[in-house]
Structure formats: structure tokens, C-alpha cells
Short mmCIF file of C-alpha atoms in Angstrom, two decimals:
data_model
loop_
_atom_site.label_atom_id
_atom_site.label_comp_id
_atom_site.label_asym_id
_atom_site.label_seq_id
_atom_site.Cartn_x
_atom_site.Cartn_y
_atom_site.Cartn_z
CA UNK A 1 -25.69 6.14 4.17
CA UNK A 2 -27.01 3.29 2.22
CA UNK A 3 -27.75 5.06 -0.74
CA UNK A 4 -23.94 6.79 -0.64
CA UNK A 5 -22.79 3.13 -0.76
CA UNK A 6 -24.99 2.83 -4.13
CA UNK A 7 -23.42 5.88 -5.93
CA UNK A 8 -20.16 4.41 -4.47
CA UNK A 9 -20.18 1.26 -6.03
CA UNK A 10 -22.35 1.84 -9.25
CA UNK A 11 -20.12 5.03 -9.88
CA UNK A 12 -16.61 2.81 -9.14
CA UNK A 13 -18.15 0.12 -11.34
CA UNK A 14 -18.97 2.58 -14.05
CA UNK A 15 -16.04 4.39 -14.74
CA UNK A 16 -13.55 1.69 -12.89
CA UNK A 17 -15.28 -0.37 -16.22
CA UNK A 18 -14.69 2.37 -18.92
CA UNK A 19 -11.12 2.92 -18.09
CA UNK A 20 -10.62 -1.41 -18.29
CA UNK A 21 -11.84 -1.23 -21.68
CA UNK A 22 -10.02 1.86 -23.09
CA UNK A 23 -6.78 -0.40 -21.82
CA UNK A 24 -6.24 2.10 -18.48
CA UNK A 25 -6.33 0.79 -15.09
CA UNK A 26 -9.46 0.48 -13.72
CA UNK A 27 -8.59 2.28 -10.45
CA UNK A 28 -7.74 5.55 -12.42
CA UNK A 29 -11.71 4.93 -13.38
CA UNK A 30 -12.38 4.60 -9.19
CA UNK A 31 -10.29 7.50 -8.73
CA UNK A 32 -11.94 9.99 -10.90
CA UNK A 33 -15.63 8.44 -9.68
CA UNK A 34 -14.14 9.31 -6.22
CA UNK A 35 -13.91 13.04 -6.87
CA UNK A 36 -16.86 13.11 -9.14
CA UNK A 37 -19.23 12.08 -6.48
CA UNK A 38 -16.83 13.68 -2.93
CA UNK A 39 -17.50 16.65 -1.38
CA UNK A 40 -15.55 18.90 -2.88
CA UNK A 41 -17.97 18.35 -6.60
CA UNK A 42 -20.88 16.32 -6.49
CA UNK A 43 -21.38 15.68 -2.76
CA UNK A 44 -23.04 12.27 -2.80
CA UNK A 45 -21.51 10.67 -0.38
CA UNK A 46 -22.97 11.47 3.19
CA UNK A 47 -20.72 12.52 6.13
CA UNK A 48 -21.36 9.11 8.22
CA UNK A 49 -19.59 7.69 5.36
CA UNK A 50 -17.07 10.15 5.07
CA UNK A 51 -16.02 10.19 8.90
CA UNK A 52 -15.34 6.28 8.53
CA UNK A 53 -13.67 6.31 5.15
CA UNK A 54 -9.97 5.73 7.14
CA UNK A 55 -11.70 2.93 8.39
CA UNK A 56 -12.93 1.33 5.62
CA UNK A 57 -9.51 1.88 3.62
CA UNK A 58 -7.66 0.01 5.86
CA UNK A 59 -10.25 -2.59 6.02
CA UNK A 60 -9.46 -3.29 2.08
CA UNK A 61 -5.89 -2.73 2.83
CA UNK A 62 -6.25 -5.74 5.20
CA UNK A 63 -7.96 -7.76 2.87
CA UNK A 64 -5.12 -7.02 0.41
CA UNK A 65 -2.63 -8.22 2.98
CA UNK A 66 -4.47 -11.29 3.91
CA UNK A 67 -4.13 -12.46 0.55
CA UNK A 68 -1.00 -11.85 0.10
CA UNK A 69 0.17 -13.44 2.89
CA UNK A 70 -1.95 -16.42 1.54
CA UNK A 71 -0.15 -16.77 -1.77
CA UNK A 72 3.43 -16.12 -0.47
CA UNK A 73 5.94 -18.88 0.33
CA UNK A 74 8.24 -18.78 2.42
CA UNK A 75 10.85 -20.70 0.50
CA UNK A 76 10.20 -18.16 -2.49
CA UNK A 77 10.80 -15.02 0.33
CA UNK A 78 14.24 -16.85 1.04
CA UNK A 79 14.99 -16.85 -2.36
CA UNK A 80 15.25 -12.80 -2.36
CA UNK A 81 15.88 -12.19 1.09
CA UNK A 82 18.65 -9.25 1.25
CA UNK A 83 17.04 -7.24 -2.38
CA UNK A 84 13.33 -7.48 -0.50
CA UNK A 85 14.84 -6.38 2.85
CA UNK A 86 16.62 -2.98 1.00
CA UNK A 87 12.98 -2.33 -0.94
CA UNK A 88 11.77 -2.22 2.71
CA UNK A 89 13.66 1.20 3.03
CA UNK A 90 16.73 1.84 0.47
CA UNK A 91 14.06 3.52 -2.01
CA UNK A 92 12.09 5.66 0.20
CA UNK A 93 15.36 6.99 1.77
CA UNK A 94 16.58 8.26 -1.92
CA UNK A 95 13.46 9.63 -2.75
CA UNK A 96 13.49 11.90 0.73
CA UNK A 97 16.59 12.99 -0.09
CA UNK A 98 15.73 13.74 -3.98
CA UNK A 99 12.83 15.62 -2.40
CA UNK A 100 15.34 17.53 0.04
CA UNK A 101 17.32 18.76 -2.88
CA UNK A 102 14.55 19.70 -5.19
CA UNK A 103 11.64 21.05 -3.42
CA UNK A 104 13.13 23.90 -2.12
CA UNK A 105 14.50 25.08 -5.51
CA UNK A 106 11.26 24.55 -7.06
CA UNK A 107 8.94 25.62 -4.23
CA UNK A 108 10.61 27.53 -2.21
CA UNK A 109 10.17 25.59 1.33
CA UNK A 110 12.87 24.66 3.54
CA UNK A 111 15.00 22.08 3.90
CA UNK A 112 13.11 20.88 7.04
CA UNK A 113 9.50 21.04 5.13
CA UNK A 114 11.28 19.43 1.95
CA UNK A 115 12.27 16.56 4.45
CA UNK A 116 8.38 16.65 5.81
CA UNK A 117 7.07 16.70 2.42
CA UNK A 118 9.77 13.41 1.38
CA UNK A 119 8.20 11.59 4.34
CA UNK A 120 4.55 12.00 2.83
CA UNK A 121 5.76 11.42 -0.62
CA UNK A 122 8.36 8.49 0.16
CA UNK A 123 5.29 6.02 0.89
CA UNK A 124 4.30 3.75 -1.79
CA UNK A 125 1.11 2.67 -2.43
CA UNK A 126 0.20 -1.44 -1.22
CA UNK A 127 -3.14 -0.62 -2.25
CA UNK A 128 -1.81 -0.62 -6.09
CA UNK A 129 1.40 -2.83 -5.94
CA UNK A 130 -0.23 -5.85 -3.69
CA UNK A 131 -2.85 -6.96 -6.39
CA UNK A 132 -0.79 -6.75 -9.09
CA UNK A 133 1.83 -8.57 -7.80
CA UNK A 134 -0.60 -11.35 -5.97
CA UNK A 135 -2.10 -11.68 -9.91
CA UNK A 136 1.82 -12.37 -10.99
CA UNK A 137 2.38 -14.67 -8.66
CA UNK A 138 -1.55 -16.68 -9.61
CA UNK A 139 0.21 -16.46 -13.40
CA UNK A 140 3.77 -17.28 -12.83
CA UNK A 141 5.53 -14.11 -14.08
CA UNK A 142 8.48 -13.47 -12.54
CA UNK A 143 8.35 -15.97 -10.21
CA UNK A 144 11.37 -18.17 -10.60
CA UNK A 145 13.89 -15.45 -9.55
CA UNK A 146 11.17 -14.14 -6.59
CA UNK A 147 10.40 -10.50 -8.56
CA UNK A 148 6.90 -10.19 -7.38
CA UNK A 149 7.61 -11.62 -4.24
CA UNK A 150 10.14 -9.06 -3.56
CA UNK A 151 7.98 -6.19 -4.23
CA UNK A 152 5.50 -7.37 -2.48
CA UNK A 153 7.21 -7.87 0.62
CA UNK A 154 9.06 -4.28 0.23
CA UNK A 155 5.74 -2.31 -0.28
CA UNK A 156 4.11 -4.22 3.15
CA UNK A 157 7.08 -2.80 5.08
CA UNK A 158 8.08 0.41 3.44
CA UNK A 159 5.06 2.42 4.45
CA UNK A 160 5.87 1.32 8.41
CA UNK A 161 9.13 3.01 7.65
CA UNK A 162 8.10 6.29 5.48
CA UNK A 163 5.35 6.66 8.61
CA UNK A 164 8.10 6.91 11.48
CA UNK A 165 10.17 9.64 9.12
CA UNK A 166 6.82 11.86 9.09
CA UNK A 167 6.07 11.44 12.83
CA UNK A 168 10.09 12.38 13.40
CA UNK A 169 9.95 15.45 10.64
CA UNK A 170 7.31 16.74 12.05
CA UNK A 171 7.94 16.83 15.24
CA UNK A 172 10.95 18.63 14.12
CA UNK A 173 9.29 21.29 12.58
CA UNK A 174 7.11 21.84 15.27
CA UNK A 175 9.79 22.58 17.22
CA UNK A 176 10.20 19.07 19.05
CA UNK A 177 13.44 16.87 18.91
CA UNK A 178 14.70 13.71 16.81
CA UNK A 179 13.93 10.69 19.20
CA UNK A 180 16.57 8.08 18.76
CA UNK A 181 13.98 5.67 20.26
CA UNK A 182 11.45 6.08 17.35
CA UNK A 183 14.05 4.84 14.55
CA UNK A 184 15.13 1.76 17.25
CA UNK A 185 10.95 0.95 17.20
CA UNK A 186 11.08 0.77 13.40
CA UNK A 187 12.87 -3.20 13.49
CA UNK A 188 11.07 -3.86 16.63
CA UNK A 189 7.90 -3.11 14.94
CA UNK A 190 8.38 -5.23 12.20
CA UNK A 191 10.02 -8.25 13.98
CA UNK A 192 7.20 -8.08 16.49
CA UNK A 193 4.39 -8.01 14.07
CA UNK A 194 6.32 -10.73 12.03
CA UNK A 195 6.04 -12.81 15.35
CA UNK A 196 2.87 -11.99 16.74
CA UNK A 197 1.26 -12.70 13.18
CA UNK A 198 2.94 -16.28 12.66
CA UNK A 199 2.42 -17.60 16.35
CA UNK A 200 -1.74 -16.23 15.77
CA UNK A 201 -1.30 -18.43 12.78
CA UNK A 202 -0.57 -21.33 13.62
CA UNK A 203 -2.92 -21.16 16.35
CA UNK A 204 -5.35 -20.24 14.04
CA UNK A 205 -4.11 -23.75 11.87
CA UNK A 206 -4.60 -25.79 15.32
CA UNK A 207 -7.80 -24.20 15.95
CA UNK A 208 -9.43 -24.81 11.85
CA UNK A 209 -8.12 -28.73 12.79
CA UNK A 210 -9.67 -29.34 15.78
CA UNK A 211 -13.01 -27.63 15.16
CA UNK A 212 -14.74 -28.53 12.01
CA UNK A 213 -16.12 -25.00 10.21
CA UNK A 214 -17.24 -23.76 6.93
CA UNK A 215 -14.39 -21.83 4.92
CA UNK A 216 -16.90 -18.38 5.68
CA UNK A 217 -16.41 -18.77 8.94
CA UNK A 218 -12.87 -18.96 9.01
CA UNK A 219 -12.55 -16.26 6.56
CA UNK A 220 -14.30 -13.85 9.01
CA UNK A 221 -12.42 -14.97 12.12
CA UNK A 222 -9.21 -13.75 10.34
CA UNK A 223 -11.08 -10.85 9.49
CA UNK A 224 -11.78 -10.16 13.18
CA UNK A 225 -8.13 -11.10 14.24
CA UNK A 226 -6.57 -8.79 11.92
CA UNK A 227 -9.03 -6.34 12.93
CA UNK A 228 -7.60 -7.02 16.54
CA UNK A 229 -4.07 -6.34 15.46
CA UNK A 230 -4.97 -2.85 14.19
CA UNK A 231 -6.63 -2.19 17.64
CA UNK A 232 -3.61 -3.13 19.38
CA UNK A 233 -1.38 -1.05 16.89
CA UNK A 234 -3.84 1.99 17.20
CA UNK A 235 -3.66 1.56 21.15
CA UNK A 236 -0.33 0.06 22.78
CA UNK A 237 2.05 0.89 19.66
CA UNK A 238 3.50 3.90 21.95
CA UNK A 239 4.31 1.29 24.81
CA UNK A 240 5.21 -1.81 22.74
CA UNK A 241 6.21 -1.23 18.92
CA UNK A 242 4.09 -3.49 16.44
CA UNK A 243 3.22 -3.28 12.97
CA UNK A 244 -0.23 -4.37 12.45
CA UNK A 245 -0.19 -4.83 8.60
CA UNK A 246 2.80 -6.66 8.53
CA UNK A 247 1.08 -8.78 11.20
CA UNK A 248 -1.77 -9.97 9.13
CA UNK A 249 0.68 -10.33 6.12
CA UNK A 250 2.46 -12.43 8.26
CA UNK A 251 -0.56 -14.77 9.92
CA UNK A 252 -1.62 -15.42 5.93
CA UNK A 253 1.81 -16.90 5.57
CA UNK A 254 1.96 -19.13 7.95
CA UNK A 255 -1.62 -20.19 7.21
CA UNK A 256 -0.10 -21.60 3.90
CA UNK A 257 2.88 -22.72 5.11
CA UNK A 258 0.99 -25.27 7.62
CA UNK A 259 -1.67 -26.21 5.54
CA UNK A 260 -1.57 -24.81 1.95
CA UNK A 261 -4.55 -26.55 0.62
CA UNK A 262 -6.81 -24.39 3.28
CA UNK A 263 -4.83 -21.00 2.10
CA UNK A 264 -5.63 -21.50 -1.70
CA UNK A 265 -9.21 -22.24 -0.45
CA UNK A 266 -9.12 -19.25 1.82
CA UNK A 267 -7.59 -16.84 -0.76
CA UNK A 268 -10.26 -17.50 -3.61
CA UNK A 269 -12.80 -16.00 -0.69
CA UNK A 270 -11.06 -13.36 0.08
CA UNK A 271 -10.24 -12.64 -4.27
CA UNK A 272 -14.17 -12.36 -4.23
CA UNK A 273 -14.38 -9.92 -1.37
CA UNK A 274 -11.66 -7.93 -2.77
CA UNK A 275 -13.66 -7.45 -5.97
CA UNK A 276 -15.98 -5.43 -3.41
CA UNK A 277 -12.93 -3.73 -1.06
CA UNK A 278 -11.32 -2.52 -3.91
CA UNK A 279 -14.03 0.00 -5.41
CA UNK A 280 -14.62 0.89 -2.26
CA UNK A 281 -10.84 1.84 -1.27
CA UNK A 282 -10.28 3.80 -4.73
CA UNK A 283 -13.39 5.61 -4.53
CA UNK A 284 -12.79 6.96 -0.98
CA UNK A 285 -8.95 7.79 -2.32
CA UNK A 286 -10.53 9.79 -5.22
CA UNK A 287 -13.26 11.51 -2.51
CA UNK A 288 -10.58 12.59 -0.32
CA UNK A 289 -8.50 14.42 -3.04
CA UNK A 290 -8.88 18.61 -3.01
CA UNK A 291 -9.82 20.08 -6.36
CA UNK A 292 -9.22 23.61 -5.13
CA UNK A 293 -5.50 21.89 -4.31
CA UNK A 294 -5.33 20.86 -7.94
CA UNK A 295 -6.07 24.25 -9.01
CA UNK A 296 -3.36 25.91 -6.90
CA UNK A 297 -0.66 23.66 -7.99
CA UNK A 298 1.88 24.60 -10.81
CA UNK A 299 4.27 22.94 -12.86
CA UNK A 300 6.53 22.69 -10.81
CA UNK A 301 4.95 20.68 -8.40
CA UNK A 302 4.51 18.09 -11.06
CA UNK A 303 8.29 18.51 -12.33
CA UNK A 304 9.10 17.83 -8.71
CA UNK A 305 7.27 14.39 -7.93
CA UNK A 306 8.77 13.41 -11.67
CA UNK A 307 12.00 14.28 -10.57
CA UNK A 308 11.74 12.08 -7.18
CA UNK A 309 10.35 9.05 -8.81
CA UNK A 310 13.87 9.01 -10.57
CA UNK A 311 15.38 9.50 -7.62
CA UNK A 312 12.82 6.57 -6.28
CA UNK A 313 13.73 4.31 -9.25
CA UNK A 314 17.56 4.40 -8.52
CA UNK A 315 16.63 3.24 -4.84
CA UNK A 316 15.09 0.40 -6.87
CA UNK A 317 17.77 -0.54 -9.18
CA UNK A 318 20.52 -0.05 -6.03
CA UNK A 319 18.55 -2.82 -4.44
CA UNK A 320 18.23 -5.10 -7.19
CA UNK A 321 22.89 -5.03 -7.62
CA UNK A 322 23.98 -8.08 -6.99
CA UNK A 323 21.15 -10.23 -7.81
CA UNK A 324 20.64 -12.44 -10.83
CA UNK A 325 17.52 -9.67 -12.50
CA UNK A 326 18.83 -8.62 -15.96
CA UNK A 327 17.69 -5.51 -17.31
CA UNK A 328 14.45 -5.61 -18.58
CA UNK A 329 13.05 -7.31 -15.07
CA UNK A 330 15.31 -4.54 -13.10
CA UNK A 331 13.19 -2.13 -15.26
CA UNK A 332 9.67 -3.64 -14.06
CA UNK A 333 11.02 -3.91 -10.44
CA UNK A 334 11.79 0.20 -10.76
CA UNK A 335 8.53 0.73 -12.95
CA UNK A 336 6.39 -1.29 -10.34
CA UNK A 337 7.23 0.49 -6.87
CA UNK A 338 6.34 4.00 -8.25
CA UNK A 339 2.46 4.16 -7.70
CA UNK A 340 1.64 6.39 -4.89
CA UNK A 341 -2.11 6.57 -3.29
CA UNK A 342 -3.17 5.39 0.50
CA UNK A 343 -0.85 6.68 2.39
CA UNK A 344 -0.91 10.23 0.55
CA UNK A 345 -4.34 10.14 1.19
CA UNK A 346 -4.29 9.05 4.66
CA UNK A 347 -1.46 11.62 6.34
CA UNK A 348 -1.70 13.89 3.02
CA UNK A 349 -3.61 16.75 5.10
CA UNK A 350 -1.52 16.42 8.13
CA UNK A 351 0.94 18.91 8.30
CA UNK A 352 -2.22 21.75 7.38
CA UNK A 353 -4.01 20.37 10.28
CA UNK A 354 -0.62 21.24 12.50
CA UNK A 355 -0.82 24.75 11.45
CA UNK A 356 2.55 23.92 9.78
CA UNK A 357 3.75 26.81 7.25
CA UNK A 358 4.28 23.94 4.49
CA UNK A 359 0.95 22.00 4.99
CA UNK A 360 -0.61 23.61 2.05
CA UNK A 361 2.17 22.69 -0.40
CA UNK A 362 2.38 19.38 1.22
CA UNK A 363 -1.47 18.41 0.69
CA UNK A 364 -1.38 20.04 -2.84
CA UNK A 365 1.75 18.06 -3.72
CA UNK A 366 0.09 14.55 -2.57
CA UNK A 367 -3.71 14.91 -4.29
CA UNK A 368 -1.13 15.62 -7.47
CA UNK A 369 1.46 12.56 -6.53
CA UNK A 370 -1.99 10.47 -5.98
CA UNK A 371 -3.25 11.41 -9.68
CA UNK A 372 0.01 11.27 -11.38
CA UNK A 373 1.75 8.14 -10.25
CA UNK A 374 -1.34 5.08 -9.06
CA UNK A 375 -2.61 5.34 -12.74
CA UNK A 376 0.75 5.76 -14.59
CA UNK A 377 2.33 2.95 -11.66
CA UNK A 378 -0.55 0.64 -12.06
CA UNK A 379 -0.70 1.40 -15.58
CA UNK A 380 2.99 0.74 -16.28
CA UNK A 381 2.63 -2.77 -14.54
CA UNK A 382 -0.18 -3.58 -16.67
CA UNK A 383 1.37 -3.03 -20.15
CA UNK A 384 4.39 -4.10 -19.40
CA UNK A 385 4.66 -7.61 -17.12
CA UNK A 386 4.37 -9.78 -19.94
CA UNK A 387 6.99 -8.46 -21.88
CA UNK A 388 9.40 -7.65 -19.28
CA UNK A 389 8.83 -11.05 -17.11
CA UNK A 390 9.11 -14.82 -18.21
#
């Protein structure tokens, strides 16, 4: 195991390094060291590793909510309030239905496995979006009229959604029924993780008053509490809806909104572990992704996931009506919530493992939607922020 981690980290390094200074993102570098050294070319990393890699994703993806949560305000969150709420689903929705019109003209599924394929597709990627916008919000772009503060809020939230349209699609096509109660759980999730995570808190505020501790310590009891949250997700979400991620978004903000001076302590600790979550969360994305998938796909596979991040970007600019955004920050706002990657990877396989008909066309479509859009996404961000933001 130990010397997996080493290829891990020297290989995401390596190439995560080459990529920075040929001006690409660094995690199209991570990506590629991914499949380099996964199983399917190399085979580097052991199988211990392997068999934990969900676990150790979602450990970064907590670390990227934690700080997040850290460096939002609430009064900037009330600033976009109804545009953030519509991120949380308006997109997602279009791009299902994009993917219900065009897959099965361009891959000949059905309407019900284009619908199961939109669900897979529809998620985008916190793992991208989150540090990019937390490094807006450290340099003030965009900030004054709440852009990366919207996105960032959407992205936490639209994955609960996307997640509850896959269980619900493919339950259809296994022959199962629509359950009115699983799109009811959706709000409850969120408001009850919104709760849960602000009352642990301000606890947790009380708690760093009254007992005097390092900052390290503190940093891993949020760790551990967040950690707790995902437990309780993983093991009462059927009997009491909750949204785990949005919970530890949510305990981060209330951390600063009590005592701000411990959250921009707290959040340079956690930038530093990041530095270490991040190659670690890329790399596992890349190891995950099926070369023999890449090799079976066509061009219309590609034409389709182009096709639905138009569909995607419309969502976008339908939530942004209204507002005060003129073009050229609309355009970064549709630009910004394309990247795909975590989610792909996570539920990509899924629908194979069902023995559904589609599940080959569905896992062939993500490892492509995974290659295609977190470079190009993350990339797009990258070149274009500070011309497109004040």
C-alpha cells in the first residue's frame, strides 16, 4: 500500500506539474497519471488502495466543502439567493432532458436509458468548481454581485439532486416504480443537513471557547464530525433524509459567521491539506476510468455530451434572468458549471453492475464526459476569470 501512495503522489505531482506549466489545469495532469499508473495500464496501485478509493474521494470532497463553508458569508449567499437556489437544479434538469432527446438518436437507447444516462451525466463536478471558486472568492473576482458564491453553493447541492434522479431512473428501468416520496426527501435532505450542520457549528464555536486547543486539533475534530455526518447519511438516510455534504458545507459557515477570525485561521490548514487531498482525489478519478471504454466509444458519444453541455449552459443562463450579471459574467457562470468528474466516477459503472441493457453505453459515455469536460471546465475557468470578472 505504502509504496502505491508513492507512485500516487510523485506521479500526480509529476504530470499534475507539467500540465501547470504548459498553461493546462493541473488536474488534467492528475487525471492522465491516474490511468497511467490504474489497473487497466500500469497497475501500480495495489487493490487495498483501490477498494478504499470511494473513501478517500469523498474524504477530499469533504475537505473541499469544509473550506468552502469557511470562506462563505452568509450576507454574500443572501445577496444571490433565488439565481443560487435554480443552479441547485434548473441546469441539471435541462441537461436530462437534452440527453432524453439526443441519446437515442445518436445511440440508439431508449428513452428510459437516455433518462438513466441524463441522471449520471446531469451531475457536476464540486471536486473542480469548489477550488476554483474558493480561489475567486481569496482574490475578489466576482465577488461584489455574489458570482462565485452562487456557483459554489449550486454545485454543493446539485449533485444531491442529479443522485435522487439516478436512484428513481433506475429503479424504473429495472422494472420498479417512481416513488413520489424520494423527490419530497430531496428539500428535506437539504434543509436537514443545512440544520444539522449549523446547530454542530455553533456547538462546535461554544466548545473551541470554552476549551483552549491548538488550531490542529480543531481542524481534526471537524474532520471527525464531518466524517460522522457521512456515517449517518450512509446509514439512516432511508429513515430520515439528510445530505451529508451540504452538512459540512454548512457547519464551515457558521464557524465563520460566529467567529470569523478562527475560520480564516482554520481554512489556511485545511488550503495546506488540500494541496495533499487533491492529487489524491484526481489520481483515483483518472484510475477508475476504462480504457477499453474509451476504445469502444465513437463520435457520437462525444457529439452527444457536447450537445448536452449546451443544453447545460442554457440551464445556466435561465438562472442567471433577472439578475444584475451582464454578459460576459453570464458567460463565466455557464462556462464554470460544465466540468464533470466525481460523481461520473463514483455511480459511472452502476447501471453495468445492474445487468441493465444500457450500462455499457452509460459507463463508456461518463470515462468520456470525465476526460472531455473537468479539463476543458477547469480549463475554461482558468483562462478566462480575469477577463470575464472585475
Amino acid at each position: 500500500m505504502l509504496i502505491s501512495i508513492t507512485y500516487i503522489t510523485f506521479t500526480g505531482l509529476l504530470l499534475g506539474y507539467i500540465c501547470k506549466k504548459i498553461k493546462f489545469p493541473s488536474l488534467f495532469g492528475m487525471i492522465i497519471a491516474g490511468i497511467l499508473i490504474g489497473p487497466h495500464m500500469l497497475n501500480l496501485i495495489d487493490v487495498s488502495v483501490l477498494n478504499i478509493s470511494a473513501e478517500i474521494r469523498k474524504i477530499a470532497l469533504i475537505i473541499i466543502l469544509i473550506r468552502a463553508g469557511l470562506k462563505l458569508s452568509v450576507d454574500d449567499l443572501k445577496k444571490v439567493g433565488r439565481p443560487a437556489i435554480l443552479m441547485c437544479f434548473v441546469p441539471a434538469t435541462i441537461e436530462v432532458i437534452g440527453m432524453i432527446i439526443f441519446a437515442p438518436m445518436l445511440l440508439g437507447i431508449t428513452y428510459l436509458e437516455a433518462a438513466v444516462l441524463g441522471a449520471v451525466i446531469g451531475a457536476v463536478s464540486p471536486a473542480v468548481i469548489v477550488p476554483r471558486m474558493i480561489k475567486l472568492i481569496d482574490e475578489g473576482r466576482g465577488t461584489n454581485k455574489g458570482i462565485p458564491q452562487m456557483i459554489l453553493a449550486g454545485a454543493s447541492v446539485d449533485d444531491v439532486f442529479v443522485i435522487v434522479l439516478f436512484t428513481t431512473f433506475t429503479s424504473l428501468a429495472q422494472g420498479g416504480s417512481v416513488s413520489v416520496k424520494e423527490f419530497i426527501n430531496i428539500p428535506i435532505s437539504i434543509i436537514t443537513g443545512i440544520i444539522i450542520g449549523l446547530l454542530i457549528g455553533a456547538f462546535l464555536v461554544l466548545w473551541f471557547n470554552k476549551f483552549h486547543m491548538r488550531d490542529s486539533v480543531k481542524v481534526i475534530i471537524i474532520l471527525g464530525v464531518s466524517f460522522i455526518f457521512t456515517f449517518v447519511e450512509d446509514k439512516f438516510g432511508m429513515i430520515i433524509p439528510f445530505a451529508s455534504l451540504i452538512a459540512v458545507m454548512a457547519l464551515g459557515l457558521m464557524i465563520r459567521r460566529k467567529k470569523q477570525d478562527l475560520a480564516i485561521r482554520l481554512s489556511s490548514k485545511y488550503d495546506k491539506l488540500w494541496v495533499v487531498a487533491e492529487i489524491f482525489l484526481f489520481v483515483l478519478v483518472g484510475a477508475s476510468v476504462e480504457i477499453s471504454s474509451l476504445k469502444t466509444a465513437g463520435v457520437s458519444a462525444v457529439m452527444l455530451i457536447l450537445c448536452v453541455l449546451i443544453f447545460r449552459m442554457l440551464g445556466v443562463y435561465v438562472c442567471t434572468l433577472g439578475t444584475k450579471l451582464d454578459i460576459k459574467e453570464r458567460l463565466f457562470c455557464m462556462l464554470a458549471y460544465t466540468p464533470k468528474a466525481t460523481v461520473q466516477a463514483a455511480i459511472g459503472g452502476l447501471p453495468l453492475a445492474m445487468g441493465l441493457a444500457c450500462g455499457n453505453i452509460v459507463l463508456t459515455v461518463s470515462v468520456i464526459a470525465i476526460m472531455i469536460t473537468a479539463p476543458l471546465g477547469a480549463f475554461a475557468i482558468d483562462m478566462t476569470y480575469k477577463k470575464f470578472l472585475n
